Short mmCIF file of C-alpha atoms in Angstrom, two decimals:
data_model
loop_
_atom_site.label_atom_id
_atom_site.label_comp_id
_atom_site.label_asym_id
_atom_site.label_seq_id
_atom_site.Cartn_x
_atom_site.Cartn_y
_atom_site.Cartn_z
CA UNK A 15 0.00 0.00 0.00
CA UNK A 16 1.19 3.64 -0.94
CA UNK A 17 1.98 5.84 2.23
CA UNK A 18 0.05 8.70 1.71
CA UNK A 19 1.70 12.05 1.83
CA UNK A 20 1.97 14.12 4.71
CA UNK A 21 0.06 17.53 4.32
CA UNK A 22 1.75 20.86 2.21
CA UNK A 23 2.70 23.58 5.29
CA UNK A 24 1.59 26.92 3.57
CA UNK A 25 2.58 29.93 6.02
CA UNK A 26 -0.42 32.63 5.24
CA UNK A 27 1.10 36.13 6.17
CA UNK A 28 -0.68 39.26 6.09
CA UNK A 29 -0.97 42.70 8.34
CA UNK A 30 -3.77 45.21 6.90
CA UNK A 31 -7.66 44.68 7.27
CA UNK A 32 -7.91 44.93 3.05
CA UNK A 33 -5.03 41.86 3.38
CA UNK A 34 -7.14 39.82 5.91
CA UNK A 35 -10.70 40.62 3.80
CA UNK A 36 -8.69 39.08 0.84
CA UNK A 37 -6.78 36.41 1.70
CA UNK A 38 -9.42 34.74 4.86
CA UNK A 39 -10.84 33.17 1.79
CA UNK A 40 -8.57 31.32 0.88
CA UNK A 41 -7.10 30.00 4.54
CA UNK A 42 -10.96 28.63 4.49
CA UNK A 43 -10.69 27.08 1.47
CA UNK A 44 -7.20 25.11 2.49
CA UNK A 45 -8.57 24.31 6.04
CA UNK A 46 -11.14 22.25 3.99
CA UNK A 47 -8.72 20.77 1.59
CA UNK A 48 -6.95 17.56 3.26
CA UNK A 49 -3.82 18.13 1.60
CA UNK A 50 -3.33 21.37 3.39
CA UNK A 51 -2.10 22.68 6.73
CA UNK A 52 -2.48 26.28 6.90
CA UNK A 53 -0.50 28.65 9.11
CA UNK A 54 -1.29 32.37 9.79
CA UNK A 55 1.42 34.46 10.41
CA UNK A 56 -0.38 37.99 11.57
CA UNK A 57 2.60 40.92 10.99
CA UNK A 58 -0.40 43.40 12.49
CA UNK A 59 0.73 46.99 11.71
CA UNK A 60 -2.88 47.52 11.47
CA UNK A 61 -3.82 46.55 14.86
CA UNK A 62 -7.78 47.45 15.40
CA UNK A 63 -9.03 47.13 11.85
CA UNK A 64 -7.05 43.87 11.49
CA UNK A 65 -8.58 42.24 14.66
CA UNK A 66 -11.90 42.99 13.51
CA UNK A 67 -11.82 41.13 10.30
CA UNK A 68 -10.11 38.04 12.37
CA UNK A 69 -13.27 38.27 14.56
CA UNK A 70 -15.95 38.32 12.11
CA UNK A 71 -14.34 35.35 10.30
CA UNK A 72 -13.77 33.45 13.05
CA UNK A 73 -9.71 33.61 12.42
CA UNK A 74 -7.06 32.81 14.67
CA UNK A 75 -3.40 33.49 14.06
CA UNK A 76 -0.80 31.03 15.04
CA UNK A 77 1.88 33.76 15.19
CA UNK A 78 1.52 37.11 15.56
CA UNK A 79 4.59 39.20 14.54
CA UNK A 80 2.41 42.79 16.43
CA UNK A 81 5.01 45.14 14.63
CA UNK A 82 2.71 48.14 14.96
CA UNK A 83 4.11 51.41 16.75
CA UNK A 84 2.47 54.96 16.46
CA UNK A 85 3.38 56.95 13.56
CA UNK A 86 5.85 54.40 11.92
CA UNK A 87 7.30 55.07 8.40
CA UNK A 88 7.14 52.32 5.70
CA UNK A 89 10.88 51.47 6.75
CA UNK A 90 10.01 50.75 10.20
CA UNK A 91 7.17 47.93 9.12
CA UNK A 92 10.36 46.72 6.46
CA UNK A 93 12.30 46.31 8.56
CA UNK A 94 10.32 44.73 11.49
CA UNK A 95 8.71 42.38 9.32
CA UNK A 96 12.02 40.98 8.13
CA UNK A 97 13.18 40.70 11.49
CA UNK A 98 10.50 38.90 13.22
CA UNK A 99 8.76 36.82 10.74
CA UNK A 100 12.43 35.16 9.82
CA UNK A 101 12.70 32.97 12.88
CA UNK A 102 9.12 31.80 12.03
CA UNK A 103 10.32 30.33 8.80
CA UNK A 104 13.11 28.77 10.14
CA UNK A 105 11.01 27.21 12.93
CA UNK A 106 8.47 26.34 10.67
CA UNK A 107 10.15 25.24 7.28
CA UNK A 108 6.88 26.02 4.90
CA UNK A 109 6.46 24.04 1.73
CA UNK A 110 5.21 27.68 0.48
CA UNK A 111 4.15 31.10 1.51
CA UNK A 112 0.96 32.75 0.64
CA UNK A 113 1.01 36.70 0.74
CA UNK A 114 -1.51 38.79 -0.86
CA UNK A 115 -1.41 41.94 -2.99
CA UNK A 116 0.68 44.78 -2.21
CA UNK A 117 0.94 45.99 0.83
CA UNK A 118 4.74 46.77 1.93
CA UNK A 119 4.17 43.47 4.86
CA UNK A 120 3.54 41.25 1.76
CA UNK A 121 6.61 42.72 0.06
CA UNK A 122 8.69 42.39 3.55
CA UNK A 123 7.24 38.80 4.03
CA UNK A 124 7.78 37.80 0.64
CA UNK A 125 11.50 39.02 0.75
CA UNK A 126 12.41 36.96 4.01
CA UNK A 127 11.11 33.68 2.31
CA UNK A 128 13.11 34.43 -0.50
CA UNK A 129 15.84 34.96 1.31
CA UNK A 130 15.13 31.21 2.76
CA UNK A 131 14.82 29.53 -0.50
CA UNK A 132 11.13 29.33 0.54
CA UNK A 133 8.16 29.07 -2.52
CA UNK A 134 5.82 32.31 -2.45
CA UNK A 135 2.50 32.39 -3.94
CA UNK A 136 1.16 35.52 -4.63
CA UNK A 137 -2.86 36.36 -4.54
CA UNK A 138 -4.28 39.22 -6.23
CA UNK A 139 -0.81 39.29 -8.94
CA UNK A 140 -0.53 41.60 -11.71
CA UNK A 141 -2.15 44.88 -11.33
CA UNK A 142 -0.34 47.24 -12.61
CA UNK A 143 -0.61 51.47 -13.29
CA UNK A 144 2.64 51.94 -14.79
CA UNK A 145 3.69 54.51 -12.52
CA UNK A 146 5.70 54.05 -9.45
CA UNK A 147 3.58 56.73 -7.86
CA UNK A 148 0.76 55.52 -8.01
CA UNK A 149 -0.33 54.03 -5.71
CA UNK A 150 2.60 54.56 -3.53
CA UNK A 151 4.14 52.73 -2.37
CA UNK A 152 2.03 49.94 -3.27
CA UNK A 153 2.76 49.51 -7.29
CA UNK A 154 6.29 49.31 -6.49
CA UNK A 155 5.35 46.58 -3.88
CA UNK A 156 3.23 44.50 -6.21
CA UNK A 157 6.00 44.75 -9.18
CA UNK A 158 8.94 43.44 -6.62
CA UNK A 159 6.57 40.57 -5.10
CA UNK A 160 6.00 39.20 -8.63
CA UNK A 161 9.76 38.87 -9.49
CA UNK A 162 10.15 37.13 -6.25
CA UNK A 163 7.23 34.67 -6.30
CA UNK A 164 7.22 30.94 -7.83
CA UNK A 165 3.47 31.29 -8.95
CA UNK A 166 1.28 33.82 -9.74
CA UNK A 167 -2.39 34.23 -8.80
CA UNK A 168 -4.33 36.98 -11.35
CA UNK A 169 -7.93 38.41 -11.18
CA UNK A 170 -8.23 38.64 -14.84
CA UNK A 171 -6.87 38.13 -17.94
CA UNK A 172 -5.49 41.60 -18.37
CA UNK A 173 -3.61 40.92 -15.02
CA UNK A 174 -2.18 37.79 -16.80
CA UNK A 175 -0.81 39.54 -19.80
CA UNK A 176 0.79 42.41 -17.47
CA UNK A 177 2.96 39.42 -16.32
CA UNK A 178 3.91 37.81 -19.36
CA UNK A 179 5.00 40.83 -20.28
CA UNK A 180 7.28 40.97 -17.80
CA UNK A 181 8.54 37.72 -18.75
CA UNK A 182 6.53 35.43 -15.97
CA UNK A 183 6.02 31.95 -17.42
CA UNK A 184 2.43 31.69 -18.35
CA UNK A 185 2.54 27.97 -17.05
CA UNK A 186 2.54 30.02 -13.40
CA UNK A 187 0.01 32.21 -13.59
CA UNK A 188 -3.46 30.87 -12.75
CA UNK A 189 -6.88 33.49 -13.48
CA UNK A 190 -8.97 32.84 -10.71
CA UNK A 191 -10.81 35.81 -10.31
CA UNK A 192 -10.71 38.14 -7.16
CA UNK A 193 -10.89 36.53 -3.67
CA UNK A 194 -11.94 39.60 -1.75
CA UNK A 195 -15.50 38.91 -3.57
CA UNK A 196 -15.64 35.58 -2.49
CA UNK A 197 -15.21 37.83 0.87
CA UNK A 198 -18.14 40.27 0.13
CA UNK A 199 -20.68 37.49 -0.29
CA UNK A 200 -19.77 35.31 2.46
CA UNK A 201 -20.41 38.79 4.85
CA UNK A 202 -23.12 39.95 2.93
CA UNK A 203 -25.23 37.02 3.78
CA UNK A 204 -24.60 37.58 7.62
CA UNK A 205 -27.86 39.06 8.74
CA UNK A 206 -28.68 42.60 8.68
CA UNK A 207 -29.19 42.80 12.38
CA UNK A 208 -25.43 42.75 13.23
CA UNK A 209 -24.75 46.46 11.37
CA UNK A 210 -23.94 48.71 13.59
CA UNK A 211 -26.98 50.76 15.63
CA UNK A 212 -26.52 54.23 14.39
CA UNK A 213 -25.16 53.20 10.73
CA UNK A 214 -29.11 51.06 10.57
CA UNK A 215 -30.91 54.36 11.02
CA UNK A 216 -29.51 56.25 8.23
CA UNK A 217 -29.20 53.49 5.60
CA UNK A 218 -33.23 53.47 6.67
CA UNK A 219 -33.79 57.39 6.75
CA UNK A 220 -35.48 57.84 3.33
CA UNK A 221 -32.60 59.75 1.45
CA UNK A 222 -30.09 58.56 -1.41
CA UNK A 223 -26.80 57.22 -0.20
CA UNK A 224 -23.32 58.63 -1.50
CA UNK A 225 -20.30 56.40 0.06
CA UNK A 226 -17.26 58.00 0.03
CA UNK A 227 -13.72 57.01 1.22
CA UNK A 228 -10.44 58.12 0.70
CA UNK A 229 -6.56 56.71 2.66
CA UNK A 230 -4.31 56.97 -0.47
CA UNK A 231 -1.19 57.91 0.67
CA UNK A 232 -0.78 60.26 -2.81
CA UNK A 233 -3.75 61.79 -1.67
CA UNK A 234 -2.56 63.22 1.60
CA UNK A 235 -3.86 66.70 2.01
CA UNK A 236 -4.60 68.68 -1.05
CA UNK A 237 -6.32 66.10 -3.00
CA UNK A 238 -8.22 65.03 0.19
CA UNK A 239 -9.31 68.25 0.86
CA UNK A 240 -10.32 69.05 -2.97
CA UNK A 241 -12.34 66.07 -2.74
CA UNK A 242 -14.07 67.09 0.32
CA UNK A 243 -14.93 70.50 -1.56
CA UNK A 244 -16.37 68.56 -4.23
CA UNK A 245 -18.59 65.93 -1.27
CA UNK A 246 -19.54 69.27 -0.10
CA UNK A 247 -20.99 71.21 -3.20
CA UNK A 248 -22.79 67.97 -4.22
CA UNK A 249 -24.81 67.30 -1.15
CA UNK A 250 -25.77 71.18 -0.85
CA UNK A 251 -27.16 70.75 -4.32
CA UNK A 252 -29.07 67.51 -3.43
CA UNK A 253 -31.29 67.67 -0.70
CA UNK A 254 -32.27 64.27 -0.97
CA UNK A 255 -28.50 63.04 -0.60
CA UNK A 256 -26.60 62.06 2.48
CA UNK A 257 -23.02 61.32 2.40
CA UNK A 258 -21.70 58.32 4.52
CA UNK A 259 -17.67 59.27 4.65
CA UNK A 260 -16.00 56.25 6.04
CA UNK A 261 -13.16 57.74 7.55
CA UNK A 262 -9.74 56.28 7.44
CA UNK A 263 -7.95 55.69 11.23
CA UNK A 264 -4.72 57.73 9.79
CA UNK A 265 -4.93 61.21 11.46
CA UNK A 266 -3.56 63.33 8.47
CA UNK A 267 -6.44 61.81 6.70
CA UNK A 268 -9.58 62.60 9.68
CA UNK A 269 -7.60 65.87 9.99
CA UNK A 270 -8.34 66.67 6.46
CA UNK A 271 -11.64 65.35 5.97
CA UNK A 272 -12.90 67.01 9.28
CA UNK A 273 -11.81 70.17 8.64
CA UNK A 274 -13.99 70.67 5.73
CA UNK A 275 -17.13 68.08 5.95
CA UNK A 276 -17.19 68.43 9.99
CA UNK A 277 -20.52 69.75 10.78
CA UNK A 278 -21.99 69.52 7.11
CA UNK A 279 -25.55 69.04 7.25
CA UNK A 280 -26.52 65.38 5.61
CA UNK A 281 -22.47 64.62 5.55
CA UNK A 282 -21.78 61.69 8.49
CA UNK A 283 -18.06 61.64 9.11
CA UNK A 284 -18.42 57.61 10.17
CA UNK A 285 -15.78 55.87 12.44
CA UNK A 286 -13.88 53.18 10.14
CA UNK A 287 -16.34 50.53 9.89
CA UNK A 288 -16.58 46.80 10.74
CA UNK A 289 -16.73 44.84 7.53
CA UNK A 290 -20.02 43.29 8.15
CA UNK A 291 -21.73 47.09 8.41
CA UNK A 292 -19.10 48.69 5.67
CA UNK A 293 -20.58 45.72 3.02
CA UNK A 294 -23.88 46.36 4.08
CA UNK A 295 -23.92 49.67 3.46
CA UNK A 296 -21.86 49.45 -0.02
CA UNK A 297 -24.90 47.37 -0.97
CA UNK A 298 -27.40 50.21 0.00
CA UNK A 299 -25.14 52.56 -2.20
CA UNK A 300 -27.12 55.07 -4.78
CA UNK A 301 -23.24 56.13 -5.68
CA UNK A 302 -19.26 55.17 -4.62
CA UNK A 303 -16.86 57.82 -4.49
CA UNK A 304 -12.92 56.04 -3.84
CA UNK A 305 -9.71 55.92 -4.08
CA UNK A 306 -9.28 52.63 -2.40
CA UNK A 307 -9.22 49.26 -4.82
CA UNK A 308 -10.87 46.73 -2.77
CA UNK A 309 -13.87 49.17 -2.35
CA UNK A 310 -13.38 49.68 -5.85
CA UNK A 311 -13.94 45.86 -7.38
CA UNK A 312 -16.51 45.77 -4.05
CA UNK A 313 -18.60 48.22 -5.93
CA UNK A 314 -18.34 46.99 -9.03
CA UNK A 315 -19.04 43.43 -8.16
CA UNK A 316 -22.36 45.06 -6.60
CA UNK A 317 -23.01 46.95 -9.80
CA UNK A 318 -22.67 50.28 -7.57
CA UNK A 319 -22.04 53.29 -10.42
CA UNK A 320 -18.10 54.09 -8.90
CA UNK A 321 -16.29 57.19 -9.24
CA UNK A 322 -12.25 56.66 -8.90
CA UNK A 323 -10.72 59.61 -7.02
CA UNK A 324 -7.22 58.80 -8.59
CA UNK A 325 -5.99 59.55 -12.17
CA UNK A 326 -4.28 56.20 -12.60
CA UNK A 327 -5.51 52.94 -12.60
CA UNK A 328 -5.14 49.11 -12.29
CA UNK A 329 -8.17 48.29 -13.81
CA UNK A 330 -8.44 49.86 -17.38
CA UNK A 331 -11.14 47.32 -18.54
CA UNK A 332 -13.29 48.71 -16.11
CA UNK A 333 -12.09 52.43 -17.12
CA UNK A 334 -12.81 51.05 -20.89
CA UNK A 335 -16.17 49.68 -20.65
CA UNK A 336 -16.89 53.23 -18.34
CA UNK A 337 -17.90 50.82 -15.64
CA UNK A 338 -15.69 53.15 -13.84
CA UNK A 339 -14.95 56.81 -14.27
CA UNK A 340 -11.33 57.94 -13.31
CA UNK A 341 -12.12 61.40 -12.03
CA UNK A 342 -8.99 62.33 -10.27
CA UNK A 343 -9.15 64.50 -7.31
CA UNK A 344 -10.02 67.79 -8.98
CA UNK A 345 -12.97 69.49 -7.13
CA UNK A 346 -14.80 70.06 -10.25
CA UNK A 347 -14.03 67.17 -11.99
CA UNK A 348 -15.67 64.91 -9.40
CA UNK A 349 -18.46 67.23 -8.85
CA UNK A 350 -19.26 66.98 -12.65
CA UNK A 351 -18.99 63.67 -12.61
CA UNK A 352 -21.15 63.21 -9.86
CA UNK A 353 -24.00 65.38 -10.80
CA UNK A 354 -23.80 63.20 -14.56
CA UNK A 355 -24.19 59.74 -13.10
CA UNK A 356 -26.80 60.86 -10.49
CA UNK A 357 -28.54 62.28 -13.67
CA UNK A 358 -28.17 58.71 -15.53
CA UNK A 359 -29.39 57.13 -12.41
CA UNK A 360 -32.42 59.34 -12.53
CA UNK A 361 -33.06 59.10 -16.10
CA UNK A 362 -32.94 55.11 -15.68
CA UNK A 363 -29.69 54.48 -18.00
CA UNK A 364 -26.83 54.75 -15.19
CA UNK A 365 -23.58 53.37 -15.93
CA UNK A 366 -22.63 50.39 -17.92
CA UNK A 367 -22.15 47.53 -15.24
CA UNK A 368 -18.55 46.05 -15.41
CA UNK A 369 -18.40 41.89 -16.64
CA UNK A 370 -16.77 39.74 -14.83
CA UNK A 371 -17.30 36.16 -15.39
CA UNK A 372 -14.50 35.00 -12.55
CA UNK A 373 -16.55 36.93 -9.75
CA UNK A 374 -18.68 34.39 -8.40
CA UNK A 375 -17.14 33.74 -4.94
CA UNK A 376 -15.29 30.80 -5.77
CA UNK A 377 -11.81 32.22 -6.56
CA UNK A 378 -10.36 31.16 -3.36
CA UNK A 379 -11.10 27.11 -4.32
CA UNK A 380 -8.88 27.78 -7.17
CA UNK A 381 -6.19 28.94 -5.94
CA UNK A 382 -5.76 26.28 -3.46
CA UNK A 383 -6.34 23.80 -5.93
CA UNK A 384 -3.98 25.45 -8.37
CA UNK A 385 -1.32 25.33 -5.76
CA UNK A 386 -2.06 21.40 -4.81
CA UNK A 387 -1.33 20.60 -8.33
CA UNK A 388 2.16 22.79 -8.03
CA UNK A 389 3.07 20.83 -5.04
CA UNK A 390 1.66 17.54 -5.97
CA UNK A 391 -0.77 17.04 -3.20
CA UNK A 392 -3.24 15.75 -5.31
CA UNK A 393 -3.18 12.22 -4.78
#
């Protein structure tokens, strides 16, 4: 008889809620695959928005690096993640590493298992804006994670051809479609009672919803703040309107946001939000103003007309098909834009509603069994 295989170790690292949101998926898909043994390696610079995620889930971490310190700089979580995740990997010896996106933790983690001869898989592979800038410092992340991984895990096809490009091997990429919606519906189905008191009431008021969020690091200040102008002329002009501002935790970011929507009549400058009531109230959305990706594809899986408050982009399908306006921060530009969909919206045409074949919450089951058949745990 054939002795049967002893399970692949994958060590699942990730720090940032949008990390967790995206990547929970697919430590639920390997728990349920018998080939597996999944390990989560928290590095936690995001310490209160992380745990949240874990808790809704159900997720516990079998290491948690806690590298988080007030006000630290992008070297500080570089360097902190390569220090303490390193004796992990030794004590643990992982067939493979699973990081996700582009975060500068995945870029850290990814780094130290190279440096230890260790496979990396990497989720969410091959967006791309062609600018270094933008996002910063996350393109450059994403772009050094995919020379260092052994496979490559792409939402669509145009992620697939951004690799090949690059000179990836097309026999490791796999298009498997975009975990963090395999995220949204799982949460979406949770029942409506668990949303947040306060949040309830106004999703229930009677008025048109505008979500709005901003956190781009390129957008600190001045682009913030000409958003906000924009936020401000369009619900003064609406009376039917209310604007639910998730505000990011950063404090240049509240600091900005505050000092111009603070006290605006039918403007709610909202705490950050637990997933479960964020996702509920993305799916009450008349209209999505962001700068933030994962709220973009959230919206767009929901078929939520989106306005991008950046003037690059990693999804220029979307931007193509006008599934998704790129409106920059320019306070007229967005206003303009605004006012135009809400008049589409009104006149029953709206935007066109972005195509996605691979978004049917199952993305997660193929990239675990994508990486059995790398490993040969199959049989």
């Amino acid at each position: 008889m054939a002795r049967r295989r002893a399970k692949r170790r994958a060590l699942i690292v990730f720090g940032t809620r949008p990390e967790a949101i995206k990547i929970i998926p697919v430590i639920q898909a390997m728990a349920e695959n018998p080939h597996f043994e999944p390990i989560i390696c928290l590095t936690g610079q995001h310490r209160e928005m992380l745990d949240e995620v874990l808790k809704v889930f159900g997720i516990t971490p079998d290491f948690d690096l806690n590298i988080h310190t007030p006000g630290q700089s992008l070297a500080d979580v570089t360097t902190r993640v390569l220090t303490r995740i390193t004796p992990v990997i030794e004590q643990l010896k992982p067939d493979v590493m699973v990081v996700q996106g582009d975060t500068t933790s995945t870029f850290s983690a990814a780094l130290s298992a190279f440096y230890q001869a260790v496979l990396i898989a990497h989720v969410e592979a091959g967006y791309r804006t062609a600018d270094l800038g933008q996002p910063f410092p996350e393109e450059a992340n994403r772009r050094l994670v995919g020379e260092l991984a052994s496979w490559h895990f792409a939402a669509n096809e145009g992620c697939r051809q951004n690799l090949i490009a690059e000179g990836h091997q097309d026999w490791t990429i796999n298009v498997v479609g975009n975990t963090g919606i395999d995220a949204l519906f799982a949460v979406l189905a949770k029942d409506d009672g668990l949303i947040e008191g306060g949040v309830r009431e106004l999703l229930g008021n009677g008025l048109r919803t505008v979500v709005m969020t901003m956190h781009r690091r390129e957008n600190w200040g001045v682009p913030i703040e000409s958003a906000c102008r924009a936020a401000q002329q369009l619900v003064k002009g609406h009376p039917d309107i209310q604007i639910l501002f998730a505000v990011h935790l950063n404090p240049l970011v509240r600091r900005s946001v505050q000092g111009i929507l603070g006290g605006i009549e039918r403007v709610h400058l909202l705490p950050a939000l637990d997933y479960l009531t964020f996702s509920k109230v993305l799916a009450g959305a008349e209209l999505v103003m962001t700068d933030s990706g994962g709220v973009h594809e959230e919206a767009l899986a929901l078929g939520k007309p989106l306005l991008m408050l950046r003037s690059v982009s990693e999804w220029p399908e979307s931007v193509a098909s006008k599934a998704t306006l790129l409106v920059g921060t320019d306070e007229r530009s967005i206003l303009d834009a605004a006012e135009s969909v809400l008049e589409a919206i009104d006149s029953g045409t709206g935007l066109p509603r972005s195509e996605n074949p691979l978004a049917d919450g199952h993305a997660a089951t193929r990239i675990v069994a994508a990486l059995a058949r790398y490993l040969g745990a199959t049989t």
